[in-house]
GROMACS .gro file of C-alpha atoms in nm:
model
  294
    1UNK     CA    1   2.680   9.035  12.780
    2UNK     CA    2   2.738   9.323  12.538
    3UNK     CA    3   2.548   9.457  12.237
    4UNK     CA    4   2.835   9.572  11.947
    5UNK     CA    5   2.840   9.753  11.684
    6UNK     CA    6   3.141   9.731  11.493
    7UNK     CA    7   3.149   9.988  11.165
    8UNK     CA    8   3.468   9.896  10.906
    9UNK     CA    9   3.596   9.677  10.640
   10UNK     CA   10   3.563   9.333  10.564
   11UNK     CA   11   3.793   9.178  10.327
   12UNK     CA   12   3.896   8.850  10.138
   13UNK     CA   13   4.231   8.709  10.243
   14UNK     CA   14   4.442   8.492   9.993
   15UNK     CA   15   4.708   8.384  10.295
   16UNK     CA   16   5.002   8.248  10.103
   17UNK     CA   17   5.281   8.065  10.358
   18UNK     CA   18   5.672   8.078  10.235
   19UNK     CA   19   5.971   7.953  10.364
   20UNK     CA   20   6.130   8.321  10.340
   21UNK     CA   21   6.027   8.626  10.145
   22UNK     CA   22   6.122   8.623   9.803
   23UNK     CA   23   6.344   8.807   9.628
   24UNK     CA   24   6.227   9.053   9.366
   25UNK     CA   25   6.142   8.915   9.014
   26UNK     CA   26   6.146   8.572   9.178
   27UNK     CA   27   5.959   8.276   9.189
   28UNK     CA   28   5.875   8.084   9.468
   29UNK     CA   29   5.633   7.745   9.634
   30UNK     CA   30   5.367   7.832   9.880
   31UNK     CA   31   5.408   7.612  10.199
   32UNK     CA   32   5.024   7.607  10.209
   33UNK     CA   33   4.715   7.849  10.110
   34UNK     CA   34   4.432   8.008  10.263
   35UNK     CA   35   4.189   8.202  10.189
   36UNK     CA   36   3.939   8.314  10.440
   37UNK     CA   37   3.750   8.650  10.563
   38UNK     CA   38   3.971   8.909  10.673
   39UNK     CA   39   3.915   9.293  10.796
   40UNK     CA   40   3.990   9.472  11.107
   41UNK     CA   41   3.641   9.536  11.224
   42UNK     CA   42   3.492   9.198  11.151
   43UNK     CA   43   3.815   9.043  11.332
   44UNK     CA   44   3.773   9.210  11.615
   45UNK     CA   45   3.411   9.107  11.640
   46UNK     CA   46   3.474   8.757  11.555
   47UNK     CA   47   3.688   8.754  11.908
   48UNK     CA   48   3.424   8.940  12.070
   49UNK     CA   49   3.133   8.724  11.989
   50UNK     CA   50   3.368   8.407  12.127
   51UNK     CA   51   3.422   8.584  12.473
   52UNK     CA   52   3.031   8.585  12.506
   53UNK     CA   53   2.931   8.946  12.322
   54UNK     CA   54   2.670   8.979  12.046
   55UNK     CA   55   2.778   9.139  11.762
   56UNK     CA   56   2.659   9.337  11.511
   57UNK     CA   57   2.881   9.469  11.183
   58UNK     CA   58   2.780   9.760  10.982
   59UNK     CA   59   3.008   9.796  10.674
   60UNK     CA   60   2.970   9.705  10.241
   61UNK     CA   61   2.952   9.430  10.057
   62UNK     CA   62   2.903   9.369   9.690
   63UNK     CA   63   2.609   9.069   9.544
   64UNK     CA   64   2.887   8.825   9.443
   65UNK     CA   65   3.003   8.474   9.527
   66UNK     CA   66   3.275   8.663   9.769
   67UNK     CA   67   3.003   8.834   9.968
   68UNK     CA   68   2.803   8.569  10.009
   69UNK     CA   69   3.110   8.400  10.156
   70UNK     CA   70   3.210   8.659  10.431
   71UNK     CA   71   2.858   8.705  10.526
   72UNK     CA   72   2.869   8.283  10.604
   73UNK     CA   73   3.176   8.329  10.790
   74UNK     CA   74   3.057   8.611  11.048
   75UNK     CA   75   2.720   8.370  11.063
   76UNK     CA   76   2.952   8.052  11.192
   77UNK     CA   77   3.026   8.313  11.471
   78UNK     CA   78   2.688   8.477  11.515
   79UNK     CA   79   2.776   8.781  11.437
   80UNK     CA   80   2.462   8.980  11.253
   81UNK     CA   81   2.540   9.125  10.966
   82UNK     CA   82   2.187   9.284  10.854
   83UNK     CA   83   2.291   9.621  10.878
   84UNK     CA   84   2.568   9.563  10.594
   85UNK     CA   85   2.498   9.776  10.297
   86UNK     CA   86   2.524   9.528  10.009
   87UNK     CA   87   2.586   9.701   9.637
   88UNK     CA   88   2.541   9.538   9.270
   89UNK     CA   89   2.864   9.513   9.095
   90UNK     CA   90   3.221   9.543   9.207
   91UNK     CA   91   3.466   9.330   9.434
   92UNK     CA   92   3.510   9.235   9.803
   93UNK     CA   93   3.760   9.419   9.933
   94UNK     CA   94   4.110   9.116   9.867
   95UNK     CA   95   4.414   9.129  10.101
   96UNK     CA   96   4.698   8.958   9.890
   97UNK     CA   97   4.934   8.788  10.202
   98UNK     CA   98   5.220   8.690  10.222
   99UNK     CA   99   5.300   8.519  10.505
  100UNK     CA  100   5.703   8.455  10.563
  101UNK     CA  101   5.713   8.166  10.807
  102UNK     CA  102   6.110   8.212  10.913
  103UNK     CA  103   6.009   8.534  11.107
  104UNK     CA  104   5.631   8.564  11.119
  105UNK     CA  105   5.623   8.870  10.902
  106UNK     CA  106   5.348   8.967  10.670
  107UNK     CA  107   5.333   9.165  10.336
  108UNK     CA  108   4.971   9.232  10.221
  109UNK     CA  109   4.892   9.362   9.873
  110UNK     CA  110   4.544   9.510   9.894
  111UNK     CA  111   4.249   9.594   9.625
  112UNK     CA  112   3.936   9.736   9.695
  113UNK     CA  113   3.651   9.825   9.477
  114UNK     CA  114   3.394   9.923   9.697
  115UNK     CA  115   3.253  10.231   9.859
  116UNK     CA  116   3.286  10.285  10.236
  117UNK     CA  117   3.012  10.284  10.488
  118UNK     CA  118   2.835  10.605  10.473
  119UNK     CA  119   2.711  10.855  10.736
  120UNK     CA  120   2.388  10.814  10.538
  121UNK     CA  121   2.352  10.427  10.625
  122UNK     CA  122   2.504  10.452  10.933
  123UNK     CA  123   2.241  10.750  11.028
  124UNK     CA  124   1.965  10.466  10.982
  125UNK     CA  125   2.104  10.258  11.245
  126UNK     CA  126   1.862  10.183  11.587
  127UNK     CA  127   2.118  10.247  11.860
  128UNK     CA  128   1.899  10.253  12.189
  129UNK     CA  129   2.013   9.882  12.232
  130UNK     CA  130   2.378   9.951  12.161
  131UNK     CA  131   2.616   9.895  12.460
  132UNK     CA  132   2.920   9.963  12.278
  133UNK     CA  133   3.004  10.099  11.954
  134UNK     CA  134   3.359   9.991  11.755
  135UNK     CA  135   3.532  10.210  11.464
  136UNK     CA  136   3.808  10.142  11.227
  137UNK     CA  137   4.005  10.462  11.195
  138UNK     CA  138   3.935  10.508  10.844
  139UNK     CA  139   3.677  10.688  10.559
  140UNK     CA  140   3.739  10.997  10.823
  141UNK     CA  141   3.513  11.242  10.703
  142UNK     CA  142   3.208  11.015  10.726
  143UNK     CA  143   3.349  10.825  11.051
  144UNK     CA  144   3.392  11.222  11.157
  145UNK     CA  145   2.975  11.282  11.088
  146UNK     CA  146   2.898  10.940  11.245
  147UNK     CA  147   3.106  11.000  11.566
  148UNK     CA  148   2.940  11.362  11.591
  149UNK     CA  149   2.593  11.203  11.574
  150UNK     CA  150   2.616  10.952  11.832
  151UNK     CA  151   2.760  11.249  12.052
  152UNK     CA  152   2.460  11.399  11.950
  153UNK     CA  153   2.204  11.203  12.019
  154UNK     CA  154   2.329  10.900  12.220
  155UNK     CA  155   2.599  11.080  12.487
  156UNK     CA  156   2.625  10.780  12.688
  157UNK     CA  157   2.666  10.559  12.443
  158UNK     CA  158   3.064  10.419  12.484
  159UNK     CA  159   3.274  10.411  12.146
  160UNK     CA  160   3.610  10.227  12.101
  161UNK     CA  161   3.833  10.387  11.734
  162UNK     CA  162   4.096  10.164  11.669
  163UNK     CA  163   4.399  10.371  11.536
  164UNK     CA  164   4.612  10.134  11.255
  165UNK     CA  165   4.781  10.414  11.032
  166UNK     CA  166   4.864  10.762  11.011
  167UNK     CA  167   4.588  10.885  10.781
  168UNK     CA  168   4.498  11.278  10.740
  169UNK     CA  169   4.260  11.411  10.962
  170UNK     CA  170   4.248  11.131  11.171
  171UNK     CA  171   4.320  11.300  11.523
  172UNK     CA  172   3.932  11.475  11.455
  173UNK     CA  173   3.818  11.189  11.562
  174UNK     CA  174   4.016  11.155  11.894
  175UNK     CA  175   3.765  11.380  12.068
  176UNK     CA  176   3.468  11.200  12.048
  177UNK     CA  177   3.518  10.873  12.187
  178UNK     CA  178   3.624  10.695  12.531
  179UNK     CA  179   3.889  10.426  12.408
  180UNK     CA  180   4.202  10.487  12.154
  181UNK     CA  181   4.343  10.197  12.020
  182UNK     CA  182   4.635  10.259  11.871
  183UNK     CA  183   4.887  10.026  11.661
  184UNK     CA  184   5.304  10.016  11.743
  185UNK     CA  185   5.317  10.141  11.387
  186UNK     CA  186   5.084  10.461  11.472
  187UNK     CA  187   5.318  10.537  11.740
  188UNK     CA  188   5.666  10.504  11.544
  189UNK     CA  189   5.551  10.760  11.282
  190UNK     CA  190   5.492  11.028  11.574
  191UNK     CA  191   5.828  10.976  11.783
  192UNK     CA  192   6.165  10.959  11.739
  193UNK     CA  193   6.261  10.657  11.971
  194UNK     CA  194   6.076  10.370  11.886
  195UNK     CA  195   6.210  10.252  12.284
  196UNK     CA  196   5.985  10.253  12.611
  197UNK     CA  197   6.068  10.644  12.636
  198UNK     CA  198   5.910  10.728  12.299
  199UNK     CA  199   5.611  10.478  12.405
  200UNK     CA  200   5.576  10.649  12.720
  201UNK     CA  201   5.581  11.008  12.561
  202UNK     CA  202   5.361  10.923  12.320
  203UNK     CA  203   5.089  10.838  12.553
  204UNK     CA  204   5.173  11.130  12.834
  205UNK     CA  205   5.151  11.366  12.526
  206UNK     CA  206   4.777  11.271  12.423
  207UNK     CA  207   4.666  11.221  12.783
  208UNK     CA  208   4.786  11.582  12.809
  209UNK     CA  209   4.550  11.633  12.568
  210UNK     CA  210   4.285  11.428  12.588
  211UNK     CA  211   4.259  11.344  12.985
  212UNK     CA  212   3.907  11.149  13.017
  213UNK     CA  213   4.004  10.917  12.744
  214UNK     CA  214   4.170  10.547  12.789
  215UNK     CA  215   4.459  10.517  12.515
  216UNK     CA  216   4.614  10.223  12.479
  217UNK     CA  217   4.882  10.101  12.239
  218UNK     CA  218   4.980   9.704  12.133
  219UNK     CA  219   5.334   9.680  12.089
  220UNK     CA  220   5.363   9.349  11.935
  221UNK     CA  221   5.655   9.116  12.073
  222UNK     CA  222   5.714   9.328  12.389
  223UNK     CA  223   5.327   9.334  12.476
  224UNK     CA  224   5.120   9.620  12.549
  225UNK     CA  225   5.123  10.031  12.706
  226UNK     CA  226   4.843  10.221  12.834
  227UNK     CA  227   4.739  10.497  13.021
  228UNK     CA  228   4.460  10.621  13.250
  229UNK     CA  229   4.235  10.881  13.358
  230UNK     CA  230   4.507  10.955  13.636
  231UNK     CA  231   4.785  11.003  13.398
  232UNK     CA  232   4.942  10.672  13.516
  233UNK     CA  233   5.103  10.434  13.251
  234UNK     CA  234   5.121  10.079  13.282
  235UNK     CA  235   5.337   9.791  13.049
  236UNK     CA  236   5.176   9.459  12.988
  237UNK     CA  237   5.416   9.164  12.918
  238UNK     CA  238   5.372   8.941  12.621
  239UNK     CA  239   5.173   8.613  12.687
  240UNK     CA  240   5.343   8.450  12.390
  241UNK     CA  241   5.219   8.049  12.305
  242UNK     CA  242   5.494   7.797  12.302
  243UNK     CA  243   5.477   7.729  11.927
  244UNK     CA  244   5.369   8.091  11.765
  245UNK     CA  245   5.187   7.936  11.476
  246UNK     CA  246   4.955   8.220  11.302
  247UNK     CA  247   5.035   8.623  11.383
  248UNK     CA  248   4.755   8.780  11.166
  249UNK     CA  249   4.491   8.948  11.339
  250UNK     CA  250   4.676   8.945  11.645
  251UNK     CA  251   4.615   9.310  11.691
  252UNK     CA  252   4.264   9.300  11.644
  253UNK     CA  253   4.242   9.053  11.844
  254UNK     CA  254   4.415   9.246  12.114
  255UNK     CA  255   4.170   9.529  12.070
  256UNK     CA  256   3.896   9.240  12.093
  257UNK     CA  257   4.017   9.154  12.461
  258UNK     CA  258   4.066   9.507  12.563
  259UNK     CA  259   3.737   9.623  12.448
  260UNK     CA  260   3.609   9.302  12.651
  261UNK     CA  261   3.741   9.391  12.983
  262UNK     CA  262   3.633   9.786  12.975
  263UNK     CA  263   3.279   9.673  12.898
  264UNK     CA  264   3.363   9.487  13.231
  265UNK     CA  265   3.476   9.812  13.399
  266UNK     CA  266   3.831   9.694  13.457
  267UNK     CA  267   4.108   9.891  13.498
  268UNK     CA  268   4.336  10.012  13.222
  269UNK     CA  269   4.620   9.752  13.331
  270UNK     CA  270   4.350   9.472  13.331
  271UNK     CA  271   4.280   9.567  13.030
  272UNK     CA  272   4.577   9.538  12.824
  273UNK     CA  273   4.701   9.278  13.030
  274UNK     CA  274   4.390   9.060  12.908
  275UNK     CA  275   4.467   9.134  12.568
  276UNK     CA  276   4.849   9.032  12.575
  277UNK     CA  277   4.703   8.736  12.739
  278UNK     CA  278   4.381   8.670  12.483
  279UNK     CA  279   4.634   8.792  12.205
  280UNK     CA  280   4.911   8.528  12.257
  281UNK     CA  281   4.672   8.266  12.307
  282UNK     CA  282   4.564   8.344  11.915
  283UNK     CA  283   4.895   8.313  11.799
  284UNK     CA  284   4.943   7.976  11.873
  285UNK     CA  285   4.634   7.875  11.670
  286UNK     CA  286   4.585   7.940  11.283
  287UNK     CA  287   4.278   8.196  11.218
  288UNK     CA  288   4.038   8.321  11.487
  289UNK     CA  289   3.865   8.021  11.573
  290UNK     CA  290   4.123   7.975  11.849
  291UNK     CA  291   3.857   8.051  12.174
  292UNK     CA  292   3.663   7.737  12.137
  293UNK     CA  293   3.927   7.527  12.062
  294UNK     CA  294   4.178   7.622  12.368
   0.00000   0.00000   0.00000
């Protein structure tokens, strides 16, 4: 299988279950609380390591209890985390969530007191065993300098950028890899129907643009979009469970499954197809153990 490299954010998630969101100024009883290792990269490795990858993460940490207790969680899934740049003083990253069990939907308060991964660290990084690199499309400028210096120096080398949020200067990174991942929420923000035709334009628009790349976009309850080299666009159905039991990190799980079959060489439609399939099967588990345990 696979050597990864996955360079983003870990975080610690406080996961806090009601029976409906509350009301403003309110006070309500958790259901149940959580509180486990969180972040889009690290998710997104966590899947790939169970479908038979090894995994490497390159992101921050600080020397406190908190750190300590990510870096145990990726090690239950054998994910290396030796290239983490670990700092003295300030906080792992905390995702507040609240988690409204009546529809699924999540609210996240987050904090961070850390610096992002630098160009600098990432510069130090051995990549001649790399099959596969993985971004969180975020800290642009230095993601920017990284992406320029693997085109630099490692041309072959096949990058992923997962595409969450409208953030400025994002699209500079578009160029310089071979997979965009992009969330429902990415999309909304650039069209006006939020429909199959805005979907659909959305993804003719950048292949127009960008024709040797695979884009791909998750679209949550109604499954998945993508488009290939040939300008041909493809829908994935949802592979929903029976009982959907936990939604959060369903997208990076999706990216996870998608990431999984291009290392395979499969298609663009296998691709997305796999990860409505691998995505669904998460949801009817609670956390990202789900692999083993299905």
């Amino acid at each position: 299988m696979a050597q990864i490299i996955g360079v983003g954010i870990a975080t610690l998630d406080i996961i806090n279950s009601v029976d409906g969101y509350p009301a403003e100024d309110a006070e309500v009883r958790a259901l149940s609380q959580r509180i486990c290792r969180g972040g889009n990269a690290t998710n997104t490795l966590v899947v790939l390591s169970q479908l038979g990858h090894h995994c490497q993460w390159a992101g921050v940490l600080s020397d406190e209890p908190d750190g300590q207790r990510i870096i145990d969680d990726l090690k239950q899934y054998q994910i290396d985390a030796t290239l983490c740049r670990v700092v003295k003083g300030g906080k792992v990253p905390t995702s507040y969530i609240t988690l409204n069990q009546k529809n699924g939907s999540r609210t996240i308060i987050h904090h961070r007191d850390l610096p992002e991964f630098s160009f600098d660290h990432f510069s130090q990084i051995n990549l001649s065993s790399c099959d596969w690199l993985h971004f969180e499309g975020r800290n642009i400028r230095e993601t920017e300098k990284m992406l320029a210096h693997i085109a630099a120096n490692s041309p072959d080398l096949p990058c992923s950028l997962e595409i969450e949020k409208v953030r400025p200067g994002i699209r500079a990174l578009f160029k310089y890899v071979g997979a965009l991942l992009f969330s429902k929420n990415y999309v909304l923000e650039h069209e006006d129907s939020d429909g199959v035709d805005g979907t659909v334009n959305f993804l003719q628009t950048l292949h127009r643009e960008f024709p040797d790349k695979q884009i791909i976009c998750t679209w949550g309850e109604d499954g998945a979009y993508g488009i290939d080299h040939h300008g041909i666009v493809y829908h994935a159905p949802p592979s929903p469970p029976a009982n959907v039991i936990d939604t959060l990190a369903a997208g990076d799980t999706f990216n996870a499954a998608v990431i999984d079959s291009l290392i395979k060489g499969q298609s663009t439609e296998e691709a997305i197809k796999n990860g409505c399939r691998i995505a669904g099967q998460k949801c009817g588990h609670v956390g990202l153990g789900f692999i083993s345990q299905s």
